[in-house]
Tab-separated table of C-alpha atoms and ligand atoms in Angstrom:
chain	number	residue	atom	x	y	z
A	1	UNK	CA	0.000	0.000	0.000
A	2	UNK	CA	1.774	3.635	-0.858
A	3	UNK	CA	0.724	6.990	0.227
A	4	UNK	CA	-1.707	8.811	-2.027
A	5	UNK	CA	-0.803	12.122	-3.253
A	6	UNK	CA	-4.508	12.806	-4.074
A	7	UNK	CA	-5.401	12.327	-0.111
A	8	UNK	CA	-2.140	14.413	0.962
A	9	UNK	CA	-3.120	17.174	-1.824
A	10	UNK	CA	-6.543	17.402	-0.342
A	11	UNK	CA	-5.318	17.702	3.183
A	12	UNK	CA	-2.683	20.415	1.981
A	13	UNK	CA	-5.257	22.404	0.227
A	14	UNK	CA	-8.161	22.343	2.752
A	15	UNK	CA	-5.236	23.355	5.311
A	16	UNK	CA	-4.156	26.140	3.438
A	17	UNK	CA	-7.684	27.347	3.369
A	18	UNK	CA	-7.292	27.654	7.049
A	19	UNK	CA	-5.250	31.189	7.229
A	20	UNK	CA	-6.102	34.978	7.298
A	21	UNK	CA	-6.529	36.876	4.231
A	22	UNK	CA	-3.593	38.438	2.420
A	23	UNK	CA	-0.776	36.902	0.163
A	24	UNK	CA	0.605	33.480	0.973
A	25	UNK	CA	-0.419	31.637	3.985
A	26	UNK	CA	-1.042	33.598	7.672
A	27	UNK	CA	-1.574	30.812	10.754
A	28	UNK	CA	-0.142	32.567	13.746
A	29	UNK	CA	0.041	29.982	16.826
A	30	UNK	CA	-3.439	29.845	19.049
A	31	UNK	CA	-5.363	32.260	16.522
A	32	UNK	CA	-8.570	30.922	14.595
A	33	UNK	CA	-6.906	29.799	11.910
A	34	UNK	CA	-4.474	27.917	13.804
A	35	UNK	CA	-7.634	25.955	15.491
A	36	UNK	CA	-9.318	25.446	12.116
A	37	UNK	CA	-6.243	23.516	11.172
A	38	UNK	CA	-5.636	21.563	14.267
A	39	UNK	CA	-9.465	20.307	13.814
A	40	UNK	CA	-9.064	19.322	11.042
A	41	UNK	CA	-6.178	17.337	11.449
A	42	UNK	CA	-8.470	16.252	14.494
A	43	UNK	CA	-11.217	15.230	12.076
A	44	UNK	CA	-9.355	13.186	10.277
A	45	UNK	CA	-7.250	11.278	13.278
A	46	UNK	CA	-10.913	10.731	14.984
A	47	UNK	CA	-12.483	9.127	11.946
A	48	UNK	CA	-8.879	6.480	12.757
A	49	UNK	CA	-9.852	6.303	16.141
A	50	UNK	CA	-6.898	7.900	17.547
A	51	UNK	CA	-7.048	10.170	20.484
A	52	UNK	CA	-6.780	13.542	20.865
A	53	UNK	CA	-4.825	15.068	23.548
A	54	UNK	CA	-3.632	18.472	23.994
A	55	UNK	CA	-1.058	19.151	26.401
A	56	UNK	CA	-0.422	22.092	28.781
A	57	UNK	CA	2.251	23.707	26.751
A	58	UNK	CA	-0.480	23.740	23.653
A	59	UNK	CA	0.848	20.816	21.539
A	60	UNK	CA	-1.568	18.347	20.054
A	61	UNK	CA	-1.301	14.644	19.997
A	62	UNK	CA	-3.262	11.803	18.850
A	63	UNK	CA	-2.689	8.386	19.714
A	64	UNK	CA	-3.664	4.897	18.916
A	65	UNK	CA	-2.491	2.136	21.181
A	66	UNK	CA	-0.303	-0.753	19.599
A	67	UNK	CA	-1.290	-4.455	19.670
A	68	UNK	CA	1.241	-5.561	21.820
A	69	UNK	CA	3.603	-2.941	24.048
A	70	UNK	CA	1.327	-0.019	25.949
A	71	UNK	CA	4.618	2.162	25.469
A	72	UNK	CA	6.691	3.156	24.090
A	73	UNK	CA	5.227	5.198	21.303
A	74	UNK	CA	6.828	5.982	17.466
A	75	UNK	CA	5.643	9.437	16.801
A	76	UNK	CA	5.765	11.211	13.538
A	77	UNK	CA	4.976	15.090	13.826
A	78	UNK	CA	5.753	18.518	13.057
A	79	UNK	CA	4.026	22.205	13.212
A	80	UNK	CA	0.751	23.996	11.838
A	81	UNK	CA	1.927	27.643	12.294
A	82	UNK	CA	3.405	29.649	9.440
A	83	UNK	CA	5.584	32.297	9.018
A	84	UNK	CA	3.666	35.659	8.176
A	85	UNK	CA	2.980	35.477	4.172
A	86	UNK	CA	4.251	32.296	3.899
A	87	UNK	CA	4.130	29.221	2.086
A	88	UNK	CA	1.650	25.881	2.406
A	89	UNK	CA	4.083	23.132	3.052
A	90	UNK	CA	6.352	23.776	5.625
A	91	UNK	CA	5.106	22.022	8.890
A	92	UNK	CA	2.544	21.048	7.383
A	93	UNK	CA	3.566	18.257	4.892
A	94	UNK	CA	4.984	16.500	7.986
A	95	UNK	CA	1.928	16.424	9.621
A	96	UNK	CA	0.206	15.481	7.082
A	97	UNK	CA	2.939	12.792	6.363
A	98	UNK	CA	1.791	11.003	9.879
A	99	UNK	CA	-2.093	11.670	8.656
A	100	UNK	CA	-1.000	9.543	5.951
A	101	UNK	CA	0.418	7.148	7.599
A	102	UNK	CA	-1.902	6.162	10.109
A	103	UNK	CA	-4.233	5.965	6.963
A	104	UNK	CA	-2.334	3.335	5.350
A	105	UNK	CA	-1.629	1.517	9.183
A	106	UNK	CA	-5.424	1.673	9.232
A	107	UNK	CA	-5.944	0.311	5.500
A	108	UNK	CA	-4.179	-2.527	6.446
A	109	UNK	CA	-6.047	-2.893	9.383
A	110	UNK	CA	-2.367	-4.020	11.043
A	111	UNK	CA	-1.729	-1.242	13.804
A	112	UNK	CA	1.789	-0.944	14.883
A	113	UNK	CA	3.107	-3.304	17.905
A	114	UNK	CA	3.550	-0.015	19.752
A	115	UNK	CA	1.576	2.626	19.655
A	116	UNK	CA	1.866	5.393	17.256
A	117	UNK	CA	1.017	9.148	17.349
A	118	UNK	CA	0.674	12.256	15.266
A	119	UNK	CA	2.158	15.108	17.213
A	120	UNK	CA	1.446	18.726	16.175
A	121	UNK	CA	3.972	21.159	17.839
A	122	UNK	CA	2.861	25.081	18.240
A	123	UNK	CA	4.762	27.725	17.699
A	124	UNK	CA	7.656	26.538	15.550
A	125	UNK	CA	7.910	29.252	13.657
A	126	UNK	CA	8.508	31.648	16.914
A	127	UNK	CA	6.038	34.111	14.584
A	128	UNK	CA	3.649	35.130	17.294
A	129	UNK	CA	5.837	35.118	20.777
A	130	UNK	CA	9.145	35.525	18.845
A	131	UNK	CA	11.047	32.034	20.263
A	132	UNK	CA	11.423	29.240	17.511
A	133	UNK	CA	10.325	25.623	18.253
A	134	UNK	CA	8.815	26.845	21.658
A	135	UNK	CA	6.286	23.481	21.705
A	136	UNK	CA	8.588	21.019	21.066
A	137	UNK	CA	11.206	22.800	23.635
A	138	UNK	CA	8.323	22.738	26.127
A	139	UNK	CA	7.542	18.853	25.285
A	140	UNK	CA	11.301	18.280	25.433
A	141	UNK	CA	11.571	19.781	29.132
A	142	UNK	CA	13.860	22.789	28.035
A	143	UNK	CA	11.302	25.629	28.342
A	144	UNK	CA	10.033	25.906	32.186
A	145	UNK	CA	6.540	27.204	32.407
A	146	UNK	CA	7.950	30.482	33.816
A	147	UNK	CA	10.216	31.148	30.847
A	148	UNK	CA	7.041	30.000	28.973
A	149	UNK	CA	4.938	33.014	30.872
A	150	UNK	CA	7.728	35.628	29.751
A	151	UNK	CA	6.875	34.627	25.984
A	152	UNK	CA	4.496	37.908	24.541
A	153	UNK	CA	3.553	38.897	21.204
A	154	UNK	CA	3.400	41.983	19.873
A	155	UNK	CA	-0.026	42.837	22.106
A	156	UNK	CA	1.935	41.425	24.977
A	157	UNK	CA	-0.650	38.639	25.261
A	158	UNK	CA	1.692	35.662	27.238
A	159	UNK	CA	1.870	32.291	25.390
A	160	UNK	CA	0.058	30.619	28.178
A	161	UNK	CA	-2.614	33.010	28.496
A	162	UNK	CA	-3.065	32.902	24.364
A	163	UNK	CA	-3.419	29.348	24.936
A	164	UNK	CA	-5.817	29.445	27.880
A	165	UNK	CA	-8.492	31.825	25.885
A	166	UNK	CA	-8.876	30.302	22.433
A	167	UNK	CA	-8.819	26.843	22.779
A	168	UNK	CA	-11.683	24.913	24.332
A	169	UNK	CA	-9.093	22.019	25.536
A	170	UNK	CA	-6.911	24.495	27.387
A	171	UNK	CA	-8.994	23.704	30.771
A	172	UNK	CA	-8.634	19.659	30.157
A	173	UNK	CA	-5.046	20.158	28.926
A	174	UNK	CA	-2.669	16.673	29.816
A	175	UNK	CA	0.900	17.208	30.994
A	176	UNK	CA	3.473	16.545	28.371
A	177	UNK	CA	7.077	16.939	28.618
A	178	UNK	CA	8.281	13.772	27.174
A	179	UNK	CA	11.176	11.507	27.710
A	180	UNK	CA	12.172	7.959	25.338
A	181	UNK	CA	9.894	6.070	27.917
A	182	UNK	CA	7.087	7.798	26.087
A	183	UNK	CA	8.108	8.289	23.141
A	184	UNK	CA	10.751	5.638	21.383
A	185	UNK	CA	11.422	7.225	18.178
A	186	UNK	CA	10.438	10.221	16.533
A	187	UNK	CA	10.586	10.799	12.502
A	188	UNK	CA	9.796	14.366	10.461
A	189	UNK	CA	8.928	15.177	6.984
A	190	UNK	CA	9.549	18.473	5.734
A	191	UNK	CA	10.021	20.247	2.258
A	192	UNK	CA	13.560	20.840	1.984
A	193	UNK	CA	13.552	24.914	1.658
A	194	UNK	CA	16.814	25.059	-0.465
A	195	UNK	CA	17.565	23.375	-3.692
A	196	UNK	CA	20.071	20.718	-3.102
A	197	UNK	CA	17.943	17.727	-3.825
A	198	UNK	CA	16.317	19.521	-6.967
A	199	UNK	CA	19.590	20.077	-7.858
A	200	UNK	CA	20.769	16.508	-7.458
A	201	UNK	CA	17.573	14.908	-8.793
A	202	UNK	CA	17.286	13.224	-5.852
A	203	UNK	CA	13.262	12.269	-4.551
A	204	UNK	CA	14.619	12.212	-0.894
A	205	UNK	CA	17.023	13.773	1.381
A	206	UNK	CA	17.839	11.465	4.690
A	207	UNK	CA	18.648	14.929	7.572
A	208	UNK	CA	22.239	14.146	9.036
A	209	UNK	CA	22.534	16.876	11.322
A	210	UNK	CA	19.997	20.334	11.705
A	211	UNK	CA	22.172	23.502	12.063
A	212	UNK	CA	22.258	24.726	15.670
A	213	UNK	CA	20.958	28.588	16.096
A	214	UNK	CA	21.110	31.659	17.686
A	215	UNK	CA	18.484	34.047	17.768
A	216	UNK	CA	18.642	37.908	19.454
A	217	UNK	CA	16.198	41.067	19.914
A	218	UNK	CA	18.285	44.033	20.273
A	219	UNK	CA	16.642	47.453	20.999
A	220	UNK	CA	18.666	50.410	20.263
A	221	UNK	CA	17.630	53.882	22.037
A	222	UNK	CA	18.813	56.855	20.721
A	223	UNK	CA	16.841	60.675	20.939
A	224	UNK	CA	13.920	61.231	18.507
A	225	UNK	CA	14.137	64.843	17.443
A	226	UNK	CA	13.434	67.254	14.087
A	227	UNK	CA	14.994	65.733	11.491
A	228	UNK	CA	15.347	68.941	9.664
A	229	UNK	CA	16.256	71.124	12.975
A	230	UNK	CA	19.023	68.642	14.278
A	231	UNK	CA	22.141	68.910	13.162
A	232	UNK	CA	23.973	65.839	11.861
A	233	UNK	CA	26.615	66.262	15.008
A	234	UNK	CA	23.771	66.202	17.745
A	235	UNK	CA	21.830	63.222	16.476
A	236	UNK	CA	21.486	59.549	18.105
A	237	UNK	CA	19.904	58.214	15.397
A	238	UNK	CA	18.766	54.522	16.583
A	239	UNK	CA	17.727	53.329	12.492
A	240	UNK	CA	21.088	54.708	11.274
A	241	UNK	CA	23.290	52.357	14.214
A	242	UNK	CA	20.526	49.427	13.564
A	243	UNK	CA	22.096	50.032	9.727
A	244	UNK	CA	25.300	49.744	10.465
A	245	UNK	CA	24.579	46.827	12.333
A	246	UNK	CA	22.938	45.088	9.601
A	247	UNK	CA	25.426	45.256	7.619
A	248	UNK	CA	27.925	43.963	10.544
A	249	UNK	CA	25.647	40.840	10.875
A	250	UNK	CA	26.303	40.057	7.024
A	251	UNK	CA	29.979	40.915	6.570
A	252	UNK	CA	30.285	38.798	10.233
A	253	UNK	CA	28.764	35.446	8.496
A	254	UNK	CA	31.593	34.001	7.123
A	255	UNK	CA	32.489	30.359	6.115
A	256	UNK	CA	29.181	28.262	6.446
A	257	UNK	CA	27.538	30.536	9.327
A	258	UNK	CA	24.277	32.461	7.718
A	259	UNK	CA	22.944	35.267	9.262
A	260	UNK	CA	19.694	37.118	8.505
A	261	UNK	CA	18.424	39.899	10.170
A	262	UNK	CA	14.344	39.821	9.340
A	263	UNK	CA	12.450	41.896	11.319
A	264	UNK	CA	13.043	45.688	11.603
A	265	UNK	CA	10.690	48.306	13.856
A	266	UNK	CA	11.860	51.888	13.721
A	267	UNK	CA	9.364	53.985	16.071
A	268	UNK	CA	8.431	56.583	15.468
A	269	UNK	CA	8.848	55.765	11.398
A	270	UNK	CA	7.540	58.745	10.166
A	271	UNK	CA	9.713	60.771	7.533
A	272	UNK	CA	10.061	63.883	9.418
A	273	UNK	CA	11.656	62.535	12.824
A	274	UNK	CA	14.920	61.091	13.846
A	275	UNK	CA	14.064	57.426	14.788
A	276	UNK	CA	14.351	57.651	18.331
A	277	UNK	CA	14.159	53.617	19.106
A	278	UNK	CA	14.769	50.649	17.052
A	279	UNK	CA	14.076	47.543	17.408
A	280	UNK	CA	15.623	44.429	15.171
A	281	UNK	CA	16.303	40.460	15.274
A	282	UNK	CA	19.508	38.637	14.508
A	283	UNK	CA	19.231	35.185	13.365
A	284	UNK	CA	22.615	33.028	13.327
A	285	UNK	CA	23.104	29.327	12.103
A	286	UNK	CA	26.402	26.729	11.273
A	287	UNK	CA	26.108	23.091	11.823
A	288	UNK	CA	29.773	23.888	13.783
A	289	UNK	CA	28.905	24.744	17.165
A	290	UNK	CA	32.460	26.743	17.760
A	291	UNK	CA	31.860	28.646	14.360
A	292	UNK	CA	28.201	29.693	15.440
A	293	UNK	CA	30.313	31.064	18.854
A	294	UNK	CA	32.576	32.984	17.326
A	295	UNK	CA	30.304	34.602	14.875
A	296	UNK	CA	28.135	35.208	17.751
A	297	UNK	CA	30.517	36.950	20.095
A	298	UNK	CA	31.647	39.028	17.429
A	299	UNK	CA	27.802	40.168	15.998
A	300	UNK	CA	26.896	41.217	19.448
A	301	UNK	CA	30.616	43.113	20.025
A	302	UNK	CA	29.999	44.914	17.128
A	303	UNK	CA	26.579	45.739	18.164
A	304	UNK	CA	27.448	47.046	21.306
A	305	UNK	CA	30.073	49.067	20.229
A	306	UNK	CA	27.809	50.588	17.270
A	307	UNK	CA	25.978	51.530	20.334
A	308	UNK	CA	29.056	52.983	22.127
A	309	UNK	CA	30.304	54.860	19.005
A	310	UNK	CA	27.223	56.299	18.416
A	311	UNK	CA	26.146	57.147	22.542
A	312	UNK	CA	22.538	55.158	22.191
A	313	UNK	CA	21.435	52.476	24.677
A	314	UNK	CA	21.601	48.662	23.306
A	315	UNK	CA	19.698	46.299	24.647
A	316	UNK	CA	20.256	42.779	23.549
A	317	UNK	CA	18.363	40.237	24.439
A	318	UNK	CA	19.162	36.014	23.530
A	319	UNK	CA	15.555	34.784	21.841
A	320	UNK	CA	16.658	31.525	21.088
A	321	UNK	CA	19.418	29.122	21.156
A	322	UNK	CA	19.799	25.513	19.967
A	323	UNK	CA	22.823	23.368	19.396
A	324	UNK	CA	23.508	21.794	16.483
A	325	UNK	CA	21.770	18.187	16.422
A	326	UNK	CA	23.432	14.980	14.552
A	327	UNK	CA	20.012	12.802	14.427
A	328	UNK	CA	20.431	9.400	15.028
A	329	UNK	CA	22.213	6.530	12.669
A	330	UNK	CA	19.504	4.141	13.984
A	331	UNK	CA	16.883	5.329	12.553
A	332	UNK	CA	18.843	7.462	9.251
A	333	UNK	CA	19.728	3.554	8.684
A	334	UNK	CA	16.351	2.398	8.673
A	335	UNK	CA	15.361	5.391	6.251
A	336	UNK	CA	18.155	3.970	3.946
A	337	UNK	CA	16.998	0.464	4.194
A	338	UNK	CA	13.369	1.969	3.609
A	339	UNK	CA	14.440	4.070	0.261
A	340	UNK	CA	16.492	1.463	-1.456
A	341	UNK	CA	13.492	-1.145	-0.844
A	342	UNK	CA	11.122	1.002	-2.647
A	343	UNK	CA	14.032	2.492	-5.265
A	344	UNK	CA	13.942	5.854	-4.367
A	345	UNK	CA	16.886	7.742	-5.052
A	346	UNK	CA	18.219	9.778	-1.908
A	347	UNK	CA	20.907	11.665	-0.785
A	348	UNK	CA	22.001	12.540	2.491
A	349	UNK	CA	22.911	16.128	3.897
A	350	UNK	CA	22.266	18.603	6.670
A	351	UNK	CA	19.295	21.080	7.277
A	352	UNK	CA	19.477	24.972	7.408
A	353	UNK	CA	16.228	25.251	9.023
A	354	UNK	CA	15.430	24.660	12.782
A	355	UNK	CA	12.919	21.787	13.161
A	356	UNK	CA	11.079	20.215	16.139
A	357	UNK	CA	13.124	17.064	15.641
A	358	UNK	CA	15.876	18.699	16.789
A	359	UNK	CA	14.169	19.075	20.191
A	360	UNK	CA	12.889	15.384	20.275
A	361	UNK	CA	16.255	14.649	19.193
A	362	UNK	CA	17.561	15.934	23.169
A	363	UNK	CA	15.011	13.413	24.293
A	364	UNK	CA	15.331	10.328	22.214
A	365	UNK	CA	15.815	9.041	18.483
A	366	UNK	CA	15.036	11.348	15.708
A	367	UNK	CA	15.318	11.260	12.461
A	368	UNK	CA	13.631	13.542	9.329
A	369	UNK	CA	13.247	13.262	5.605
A	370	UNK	CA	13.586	15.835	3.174
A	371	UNK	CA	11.112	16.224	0.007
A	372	UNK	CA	12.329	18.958	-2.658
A	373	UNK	CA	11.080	22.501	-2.857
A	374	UNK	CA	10.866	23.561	-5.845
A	375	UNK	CA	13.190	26.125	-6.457
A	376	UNK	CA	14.078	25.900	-2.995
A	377	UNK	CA	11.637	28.532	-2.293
A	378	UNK	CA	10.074	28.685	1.654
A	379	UNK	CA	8.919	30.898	4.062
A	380	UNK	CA	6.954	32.629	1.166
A	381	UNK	CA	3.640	32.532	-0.828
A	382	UNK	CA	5.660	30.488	-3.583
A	383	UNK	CA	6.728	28.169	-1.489
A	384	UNK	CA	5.862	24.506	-3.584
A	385	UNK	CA	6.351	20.741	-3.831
A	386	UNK	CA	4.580	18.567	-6.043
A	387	UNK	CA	2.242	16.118	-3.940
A	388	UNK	CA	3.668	13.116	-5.500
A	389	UNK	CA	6.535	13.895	-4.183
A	390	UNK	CA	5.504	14.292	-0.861
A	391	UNK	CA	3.845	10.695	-1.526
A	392	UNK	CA	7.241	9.507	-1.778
A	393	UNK	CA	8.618	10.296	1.318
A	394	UNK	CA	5.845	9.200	3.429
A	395	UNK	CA	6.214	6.100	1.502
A	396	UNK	CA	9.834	6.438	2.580
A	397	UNK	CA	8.833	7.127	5.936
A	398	UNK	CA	6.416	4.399	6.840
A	399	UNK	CA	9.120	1.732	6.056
A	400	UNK	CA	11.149	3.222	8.694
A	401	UNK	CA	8.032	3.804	11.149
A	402	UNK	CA	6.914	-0.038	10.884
A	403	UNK	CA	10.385	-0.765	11.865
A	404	UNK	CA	10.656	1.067	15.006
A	405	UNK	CA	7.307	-0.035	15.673
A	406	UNK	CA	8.541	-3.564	16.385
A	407	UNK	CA	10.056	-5.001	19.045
A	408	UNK	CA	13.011	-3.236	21.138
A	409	UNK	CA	16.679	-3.289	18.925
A	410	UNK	CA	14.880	-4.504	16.176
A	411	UNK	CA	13.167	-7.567	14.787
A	412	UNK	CA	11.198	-5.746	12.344
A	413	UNK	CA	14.489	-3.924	11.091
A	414	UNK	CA	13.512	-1.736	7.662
A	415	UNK	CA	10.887	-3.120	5.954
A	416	UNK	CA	13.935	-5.619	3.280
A	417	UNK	CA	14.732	-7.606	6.241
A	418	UNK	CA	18.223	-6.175	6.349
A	419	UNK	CA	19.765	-3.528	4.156
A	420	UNK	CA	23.191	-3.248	2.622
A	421	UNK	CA	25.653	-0.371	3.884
A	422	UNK	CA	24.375	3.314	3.692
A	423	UNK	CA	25.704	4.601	-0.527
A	424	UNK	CA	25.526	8.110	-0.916
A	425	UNK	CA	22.266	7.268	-2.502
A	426	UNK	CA	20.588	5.023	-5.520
A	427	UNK	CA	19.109	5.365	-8.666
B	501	GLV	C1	11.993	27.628	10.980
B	501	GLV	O1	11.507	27.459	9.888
B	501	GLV	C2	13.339	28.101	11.100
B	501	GLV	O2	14.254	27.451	10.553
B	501	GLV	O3	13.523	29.178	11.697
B	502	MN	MN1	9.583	27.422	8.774
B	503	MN	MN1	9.002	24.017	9.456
């Protein structure tokens, strides 16, 4: 039985449907939107007979038990939020992915020995309270519920309150930090959001390692005055420092480190005024821990002294920080052993984007596949995969869940009965 790209397709589309209006896709964590899409997930996982719970950090899971071990599970999840304007795919295809798969599990009316579960994380995207992969941090135990009360958005509604007043479940919310007693292995679809595999030809990428990050909010205060009664020696302009700085954070990337900075508020931005307070984010990734250190230090020296140069305050704030993750050869092995059964050409490499398996990955086995994006667009309205190929890798991926869903260290390894040394991919 393979995944059908006509099912995923509809599931994509109806929860694309599910975002404010505007270009591209809007599905801020807790809002409406976010809801309609977790229901419908719901909808379909019911009609299974799985389980919904939601958990007191605001992550979703649904569970069906296994026919022979109560625990532990093999979960397959990812995220329903988006980036503003963004794209249909990302976080969503994985979630979809385990849809999929406990579709075909329940075609074959042959459940997993343990049980499995769809997990849907919130707040991946760190678009509304401004902290990437806050649910699965939460789930993971790294995000105390005090550090989760300091989380606002731009209304300075808390995370935990934003959860509390728009979903119905919030009041009959389980615990869930999870550890490998609950949760054996975890696997992750996502679209690729760069254009290696395209590039390659290849149908599937098998994640190695997820780049670890570093993430600031830096505030610069300077003196809003007349921008035509001020001369240029009295100013503390706070948008002409944030400039400089900008331009810091991209000379600073060197090597493999990438740094972005993405969001820019200069108050009071009106033409006439010096901008008397800026605000901006860094964003700083390397798969090389001590490279993503040293780029780091240096950004926020050179921040600071922009600030010292110039006599403005600089506030600077860490947002988020995550080590780089190598995801385990257990399970990359049985994703192997699951692509050469079925013929699918893969390759294996890294990922530039944070992703929740990189917090399940703290807690026990992860692993992720990559589908291509076609021309390795993301985080935008023309963000695009073909569904077929998204078929793939959950075809891909349920060789590799049935394995882990068998008995401890194996038994059921990949779905050949035993697979030949990892190549660097097959035809
Ligand atoms: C999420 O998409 C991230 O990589 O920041
Ligand atoms: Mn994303
Ligand atoms: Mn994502």
């Amino acid at each position: 039985m393979r995944a059908s790209a006509d099912r995923i397709r509809l599931d994509i589309e109806t929860i694309a449907g599910c975002s404010a209006s505007g270009p591209g896709i809007d599905r801020l964590t807790f809002t409406p939107e976010y809801w309609a899409a977790v229901d419908y997930v719901a909808g379909q996982m019911g009609a299974l007979g799985y389980e919904r719970k939601t958990t007191v950090h605001g992550n979703t899971r649904f569970r069906r038990e296994g026919s022979e071990w109560a625990e532990p599970a093999v979960a397959v999840g990812s995220h329903l939020d988006a980036v503003p304007h963004g794209g249909r795919f990302d976080g969503v295809a994985g979630v979809v992915a385990g849809v999929e798969i406990a579709r075909l599990l329940a075609d074959q009316d042959d459940a997993l020995g343990r049980p499995f579960e769809v997990i849907v994380f919130a707040e991946e995207e760190g678009a509304r309270f401004g902290s990437v992969l806050t649910g699965s941090k939460a789930f993971a135990g790294r995000l105390s519920d005090c550090e989760l009360a300091q989380l606002k958005d731009a209304d300075g509604t808390s995370y935990l309150e934003a959860f509390a007043e728009s979903s119905d479940s919030a009041a009959t919310a389980v615990s869930g930090v999870v550890g490998a007693g609950d949760v054996a292995s975890y696997f992750e679809l996502h679209i690729e959001q760069s254009v290696v595999l395209e590039t390659a030809r290849a149908a599937i990428g098998i994640v190695q390692a997820i780049v670890g990050l570093r993430q600031y909010r830096v505030v610069y205060s300077g003196t809003a005055n007349h921008a035509g009664a001020t001369p240029m020696r009295l100013r503390k302009d706070s948008l002409a420092a944030a400039a400089r700085a900008i331009v810091s954070v991209e000379e600073l990337s060197t090597g493999a480190t990438v740094g972005t900075v993405g969001m820019l508020v200069s108050e009071p931005n009106a033409a006439n005024v010096i901008p008397g307070r800026t605000l901006f984010s860094v964003d700083l990734r390397d798969t090389d821990p001590l490279a993503l250190q040293a780029v780091g230090d240096a950004v926020l020296k050179r921040i600071r002294d922009i600030a010292e140069e110039r006599q403005l305050q600089a506030e600077v704030k860490m947002t988020a920080e995550s080590a780089p993750v190598v995801l385990f050869p257990r399970l990359r092995d049985s994703l192997r052993c699951s692509a050469e059964t079925l013929g699918i050409h893969y390759l294996e490499m890294p990922s530039g984007a944070a992703h929740d398996a990189q917090e399940m990955a703290g807690v026990t086995e992860a692993a992720m596949v990559f589908v291509p994006s076609i021309g390795g667009r993301s985080h935008c309205p023309e963000e695009d995969t073909p569904y077929e190929a998204i078929a793939l890798g959950v075809d891909v991926l349920l060789g590799a869940v049935r394995a882990a869903g068998g008995p401890p260290g194996g038994g059921r390894e990949g779905s050949a009965g035993g697979c030949a040394a990892s190549t660097q991919g097959v035809q």
